[in-house]
Every structure is written in C-alpha cells, then in structure tokens.
PDB file of C-alpha atoms in Angstrom:
ATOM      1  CA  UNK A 255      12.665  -1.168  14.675  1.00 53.00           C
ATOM      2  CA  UNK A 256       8.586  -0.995  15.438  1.00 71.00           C
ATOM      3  CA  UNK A 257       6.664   1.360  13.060  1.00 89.00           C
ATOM      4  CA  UNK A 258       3.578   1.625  11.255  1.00 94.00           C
ATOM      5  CA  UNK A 259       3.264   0.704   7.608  1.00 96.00           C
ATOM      6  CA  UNK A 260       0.203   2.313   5.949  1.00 96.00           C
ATOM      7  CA  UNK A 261      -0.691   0.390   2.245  1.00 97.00           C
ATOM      8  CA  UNK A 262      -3.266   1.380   0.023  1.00 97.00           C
ATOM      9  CA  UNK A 263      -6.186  -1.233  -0.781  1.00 97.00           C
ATOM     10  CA  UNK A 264      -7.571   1.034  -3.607  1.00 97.00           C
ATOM     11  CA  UNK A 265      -6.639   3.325  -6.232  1.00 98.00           C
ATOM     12  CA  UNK A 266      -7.011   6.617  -6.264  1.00 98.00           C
ATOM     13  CA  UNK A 267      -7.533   9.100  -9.177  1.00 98.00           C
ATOM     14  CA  UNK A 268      -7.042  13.015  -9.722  1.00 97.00           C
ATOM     15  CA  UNK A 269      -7.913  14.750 -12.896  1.00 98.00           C
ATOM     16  CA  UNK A 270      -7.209  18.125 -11.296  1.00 97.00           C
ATOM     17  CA  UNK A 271      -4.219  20.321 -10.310  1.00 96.00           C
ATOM     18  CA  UNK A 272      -5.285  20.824  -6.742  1.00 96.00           C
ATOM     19  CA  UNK A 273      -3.467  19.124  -4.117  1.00 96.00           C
ATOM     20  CA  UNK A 274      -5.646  16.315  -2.523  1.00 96.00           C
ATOM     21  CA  UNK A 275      -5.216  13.641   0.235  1.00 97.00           C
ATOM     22  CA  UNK A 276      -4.152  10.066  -0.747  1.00 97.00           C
ATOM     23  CA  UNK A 277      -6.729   7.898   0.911  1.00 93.00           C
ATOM     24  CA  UNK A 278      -5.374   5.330   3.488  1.00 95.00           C
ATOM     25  CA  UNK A 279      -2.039   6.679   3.659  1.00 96.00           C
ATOM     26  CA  UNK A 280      -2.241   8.839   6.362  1.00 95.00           C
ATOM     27  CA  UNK A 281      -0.608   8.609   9.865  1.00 95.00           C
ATOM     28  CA  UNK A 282      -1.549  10.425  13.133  1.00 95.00           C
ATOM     29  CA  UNK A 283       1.582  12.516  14.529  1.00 95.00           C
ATOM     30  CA  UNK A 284       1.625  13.046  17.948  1.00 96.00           C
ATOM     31  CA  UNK A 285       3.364  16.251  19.452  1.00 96.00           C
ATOM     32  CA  UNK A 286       6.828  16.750  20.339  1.00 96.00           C
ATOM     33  CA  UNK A 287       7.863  13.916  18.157  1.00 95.00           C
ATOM     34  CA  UNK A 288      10.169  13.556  15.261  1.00 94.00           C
ATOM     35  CA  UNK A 289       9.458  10.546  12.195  1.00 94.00           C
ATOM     36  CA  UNK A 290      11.610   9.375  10.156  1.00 94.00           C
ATOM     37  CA  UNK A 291       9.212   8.009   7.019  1.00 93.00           C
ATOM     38  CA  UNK A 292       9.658   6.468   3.854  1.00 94.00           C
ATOM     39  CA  UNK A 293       6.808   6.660   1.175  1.00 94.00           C
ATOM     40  CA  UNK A 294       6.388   4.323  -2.115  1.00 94.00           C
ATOM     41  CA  UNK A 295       3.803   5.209  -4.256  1.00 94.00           C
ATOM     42  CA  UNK A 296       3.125   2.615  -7.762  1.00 95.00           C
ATOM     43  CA  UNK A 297       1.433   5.523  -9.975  1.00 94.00           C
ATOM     44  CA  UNK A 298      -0.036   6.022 -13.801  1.00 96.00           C
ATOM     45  CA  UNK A 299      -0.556   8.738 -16.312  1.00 96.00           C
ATOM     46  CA  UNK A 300      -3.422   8.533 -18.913  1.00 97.00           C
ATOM     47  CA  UNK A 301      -1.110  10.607 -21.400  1.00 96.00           C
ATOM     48  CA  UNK A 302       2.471  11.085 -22.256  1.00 92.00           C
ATOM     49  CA  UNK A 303       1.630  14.907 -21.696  1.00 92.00           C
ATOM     50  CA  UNK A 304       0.745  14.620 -18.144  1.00 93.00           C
ATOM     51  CA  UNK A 305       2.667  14.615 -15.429  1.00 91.00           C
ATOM     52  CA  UNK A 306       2.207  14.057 -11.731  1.00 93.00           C
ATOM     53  CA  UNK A 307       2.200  16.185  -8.633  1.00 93.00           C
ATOM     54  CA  UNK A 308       3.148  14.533  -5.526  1.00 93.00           C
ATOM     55  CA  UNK A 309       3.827  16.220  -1.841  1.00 92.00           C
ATOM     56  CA  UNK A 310       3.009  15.626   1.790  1.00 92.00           C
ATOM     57  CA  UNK A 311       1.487  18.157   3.906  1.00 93.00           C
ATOM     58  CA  UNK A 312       1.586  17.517   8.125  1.00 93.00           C
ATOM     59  CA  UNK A 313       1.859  19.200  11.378  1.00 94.00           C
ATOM     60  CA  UNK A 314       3.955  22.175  11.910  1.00 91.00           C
ATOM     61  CA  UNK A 315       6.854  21.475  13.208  1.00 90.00           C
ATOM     62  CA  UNK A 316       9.539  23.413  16.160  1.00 89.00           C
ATOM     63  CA  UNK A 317      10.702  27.158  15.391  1.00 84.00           C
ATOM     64  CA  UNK A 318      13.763  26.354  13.253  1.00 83.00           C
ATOM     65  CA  UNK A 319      13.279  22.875  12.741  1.00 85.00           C
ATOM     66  CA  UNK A 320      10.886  22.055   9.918  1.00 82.00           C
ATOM     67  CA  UNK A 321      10.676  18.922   7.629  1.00 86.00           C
ATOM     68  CA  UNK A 322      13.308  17.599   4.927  1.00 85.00           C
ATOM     69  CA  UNK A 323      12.977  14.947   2.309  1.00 82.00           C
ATOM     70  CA  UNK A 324      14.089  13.528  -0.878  1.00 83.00           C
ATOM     71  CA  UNK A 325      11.800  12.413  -3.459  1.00 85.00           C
ATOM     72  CA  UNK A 326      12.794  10.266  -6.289  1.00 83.00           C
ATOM     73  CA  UNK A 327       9.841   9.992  -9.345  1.00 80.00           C
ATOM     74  CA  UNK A 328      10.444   7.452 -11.880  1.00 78.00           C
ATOM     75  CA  UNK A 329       9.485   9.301 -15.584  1.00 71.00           C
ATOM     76  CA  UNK A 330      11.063   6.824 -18.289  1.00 66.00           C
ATOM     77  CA  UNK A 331      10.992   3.186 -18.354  1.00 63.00           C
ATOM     78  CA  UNK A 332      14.069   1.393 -17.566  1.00 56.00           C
ATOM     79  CA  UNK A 333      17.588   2.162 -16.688  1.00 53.00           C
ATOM     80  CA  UNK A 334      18.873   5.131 -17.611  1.00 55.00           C
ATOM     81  CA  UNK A 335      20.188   8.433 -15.640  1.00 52.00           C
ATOM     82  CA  UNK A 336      17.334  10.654 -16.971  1.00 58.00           C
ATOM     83  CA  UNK A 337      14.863   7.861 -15.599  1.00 70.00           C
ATOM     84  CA  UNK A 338      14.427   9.758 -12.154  1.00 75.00           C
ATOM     85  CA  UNK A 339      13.811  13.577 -11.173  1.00 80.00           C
ATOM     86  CA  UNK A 340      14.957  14.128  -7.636  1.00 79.00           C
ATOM     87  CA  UNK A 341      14.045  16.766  -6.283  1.00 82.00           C
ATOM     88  CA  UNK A 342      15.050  18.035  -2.219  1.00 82.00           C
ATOM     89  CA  UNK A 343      12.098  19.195   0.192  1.00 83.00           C
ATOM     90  CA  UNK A 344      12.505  21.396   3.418  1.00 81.00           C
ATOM     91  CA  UNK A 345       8.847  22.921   3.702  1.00 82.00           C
ATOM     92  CA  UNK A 346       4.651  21.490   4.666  1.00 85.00           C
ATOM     93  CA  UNK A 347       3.642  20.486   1.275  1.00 86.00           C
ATOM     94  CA  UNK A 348       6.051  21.493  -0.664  1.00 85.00           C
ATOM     95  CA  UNK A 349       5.584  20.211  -4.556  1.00 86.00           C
ATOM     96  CA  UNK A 350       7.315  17.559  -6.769  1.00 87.00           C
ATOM     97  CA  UNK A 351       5.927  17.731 -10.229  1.00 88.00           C
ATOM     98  CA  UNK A 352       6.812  16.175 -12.977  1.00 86.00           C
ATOM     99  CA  UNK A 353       6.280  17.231 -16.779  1.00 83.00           C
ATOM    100  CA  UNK A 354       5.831  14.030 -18.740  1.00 85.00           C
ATOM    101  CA  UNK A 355       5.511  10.241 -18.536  1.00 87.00           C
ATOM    102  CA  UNK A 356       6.892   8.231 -21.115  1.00 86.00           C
ATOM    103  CA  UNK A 357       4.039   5.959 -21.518  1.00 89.00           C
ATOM    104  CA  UNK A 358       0.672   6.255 -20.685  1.00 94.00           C
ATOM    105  CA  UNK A 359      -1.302   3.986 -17.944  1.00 96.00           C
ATOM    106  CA  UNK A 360       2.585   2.188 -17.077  1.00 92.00           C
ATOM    107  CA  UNK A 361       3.212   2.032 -13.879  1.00 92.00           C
ATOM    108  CA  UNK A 362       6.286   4.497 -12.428  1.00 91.00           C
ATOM    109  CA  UNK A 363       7.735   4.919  -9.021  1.00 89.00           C
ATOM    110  CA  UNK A 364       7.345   7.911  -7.219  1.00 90.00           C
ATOM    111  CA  UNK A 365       9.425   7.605  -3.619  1.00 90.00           C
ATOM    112  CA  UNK A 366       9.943   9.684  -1.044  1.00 90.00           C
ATOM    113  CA  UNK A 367      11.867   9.930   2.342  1.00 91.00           C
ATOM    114  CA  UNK A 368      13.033  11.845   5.027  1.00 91.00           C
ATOM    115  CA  UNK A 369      12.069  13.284   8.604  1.00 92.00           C
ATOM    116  CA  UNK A 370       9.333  15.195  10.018  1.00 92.00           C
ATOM    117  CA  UNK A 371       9.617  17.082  13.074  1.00 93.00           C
ATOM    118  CA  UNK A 372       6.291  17.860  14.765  1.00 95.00           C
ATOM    119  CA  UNK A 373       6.233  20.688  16.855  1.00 94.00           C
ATOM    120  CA  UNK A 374       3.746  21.490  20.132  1.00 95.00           C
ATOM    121  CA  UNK A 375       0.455  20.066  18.237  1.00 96.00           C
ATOM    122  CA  UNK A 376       0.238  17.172  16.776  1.00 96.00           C
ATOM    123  CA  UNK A 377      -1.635  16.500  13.431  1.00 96.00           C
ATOM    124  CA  UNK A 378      -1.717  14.272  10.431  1.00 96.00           C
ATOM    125  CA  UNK A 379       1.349  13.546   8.565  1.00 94.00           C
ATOM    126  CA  UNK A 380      -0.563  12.759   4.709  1.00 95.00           C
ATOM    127  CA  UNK A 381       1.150  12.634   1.077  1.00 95.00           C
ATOM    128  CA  UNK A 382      -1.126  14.413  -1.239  1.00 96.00           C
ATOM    129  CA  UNK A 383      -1.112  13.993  -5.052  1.00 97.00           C
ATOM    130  CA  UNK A 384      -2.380  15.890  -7.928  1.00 97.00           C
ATOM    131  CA  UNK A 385      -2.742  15.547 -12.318  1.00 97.00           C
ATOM    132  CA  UNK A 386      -0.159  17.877 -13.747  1.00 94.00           C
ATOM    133  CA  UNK A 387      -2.025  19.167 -16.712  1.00 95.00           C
ATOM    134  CA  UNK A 388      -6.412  19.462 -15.785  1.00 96.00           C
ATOM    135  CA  UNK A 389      -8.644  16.937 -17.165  1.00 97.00           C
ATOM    136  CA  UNK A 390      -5.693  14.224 -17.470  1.00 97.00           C
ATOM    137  CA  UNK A 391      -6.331  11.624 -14.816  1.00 98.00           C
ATOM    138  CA  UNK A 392      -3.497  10.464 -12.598  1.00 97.00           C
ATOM    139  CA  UNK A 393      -4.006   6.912 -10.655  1.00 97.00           C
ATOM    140  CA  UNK A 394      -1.964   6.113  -7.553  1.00 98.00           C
ATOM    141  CA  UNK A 395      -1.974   2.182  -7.003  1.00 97.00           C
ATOM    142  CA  UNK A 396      -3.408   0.072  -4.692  1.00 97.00           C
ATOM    143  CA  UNK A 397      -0.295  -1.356  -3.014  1.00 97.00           C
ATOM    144  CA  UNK A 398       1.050   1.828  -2.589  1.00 97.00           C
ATOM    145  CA  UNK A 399       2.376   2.471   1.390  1.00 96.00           C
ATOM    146  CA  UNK A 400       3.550   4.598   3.790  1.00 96.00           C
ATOM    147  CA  UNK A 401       6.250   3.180   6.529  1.00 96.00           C
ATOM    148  CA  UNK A 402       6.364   5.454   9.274  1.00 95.00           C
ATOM    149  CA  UNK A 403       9.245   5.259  12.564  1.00 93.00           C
TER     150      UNK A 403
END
C-alpha cells in the first residue's frame, strides 16, 4: 500500500480549551475520495488534574456518508483495563477528552483510526488538540504522525 505518513519534528503546546491545529500533521484531501488514516500522537500533561482534548476536523464529506473513527487515549501507566478510554467518532471534529493523567509530563498514547469520506470539495483532513482544564499546558511530541491511505 502507497500513502503518506505525516511526523511531527516539534512539539506543540496548548494551555487552552479551544480546539487548535497540530502543526505538521495535516494532509490535503482531495474531492470525491475516501481515506482510511491512522493517527499516533506521544502526548504530556503538566498536572495529574489535566486532561487532554484530542479530535480531527476535515472536509465535509457525501450526504449520508460522514466520517467514523476509534480513538484509544492512554490515561494510566502500564497494563491494566482502565489504562485506555475509547471512545467511537461519527462527526467533523468531534471531541475525545480525557479527565486526568496519572502522572504529570509522562508520556501517554493517544491513537486514533478510521475513514474519512470527502465529499464534492476537498479540504484539509487535520487532528486538533486542546488542555482540558485552562492554564494547564498539554505537549504533543515531536515524533508524533499521521499515516494517511
């Protein structure tokens, strides 16, 4: 299979709750075209009380056919069946938030996957990312990428 793989070279930080682009991660969608993506995103809390907000936002897609993912986000440290919330998408930047970490600045997984149908415009498909709780900064890793089909 050919497809493009997108990976961060640089962090990126949020310390608000609004929904912003993750730098070098996004991918132009061209029209009439369905992907099938898989994102991987290393990220950190700065406190045990702060979640993160994760999402991707894109081009609309065909009457009756919109986008649906899963997204995985580690929370806890090791194995364990609490470990990961999962959470199902089926709308444009729909939200995955988390309420805690259970350390601060440790790196978690937050992973997402699933298909995007783009309707009669293309646009840019982009995950987005946001601090759960204002003035707590969130990180997303360098090394962090985007595999697009």
């Amino acid at each position: 299979l050919l497809g493009t793989k997108k990976q961060m070279t640089a962090d990126a930080t949020s310390t608000v709750t609004t929904l912003a682009d993750i730098t070098g991660l996004d991918f132009a969608a061209a029209a009439d075209t369905d992907y099938l993506f898989i994102l991987l995103l290393l990220y950190q809390s700065a406190a045990t009380t702060c979640g993160a907000s994760f999402s991707m936002n894109g081009p609309a897609a065909p009457a009756g056919r919109g986008p649906a993912w899963d997204s995985g986000i580690q929370v806890l440290g090791g194995p364990s069946t609490s470990s990961i919330q999962h959470k199902a998408q089926v709308a444009i930047d729909a939200l995955h938030t988390t309420a805690t970490v259970d350390a601060a600045n440790t790196t978690r997984v937050a992973r997402f996957s699933g298909v995007w149908p783009v309707g009669t415009t293309g646009g840019t498909l982009t995950p987005r990312f946001a601090s759960e709780v204002s003035g707590t900064q969130i990180k997303v890793l360098k090394g962090s990428w985007l595999l697009v089909l």
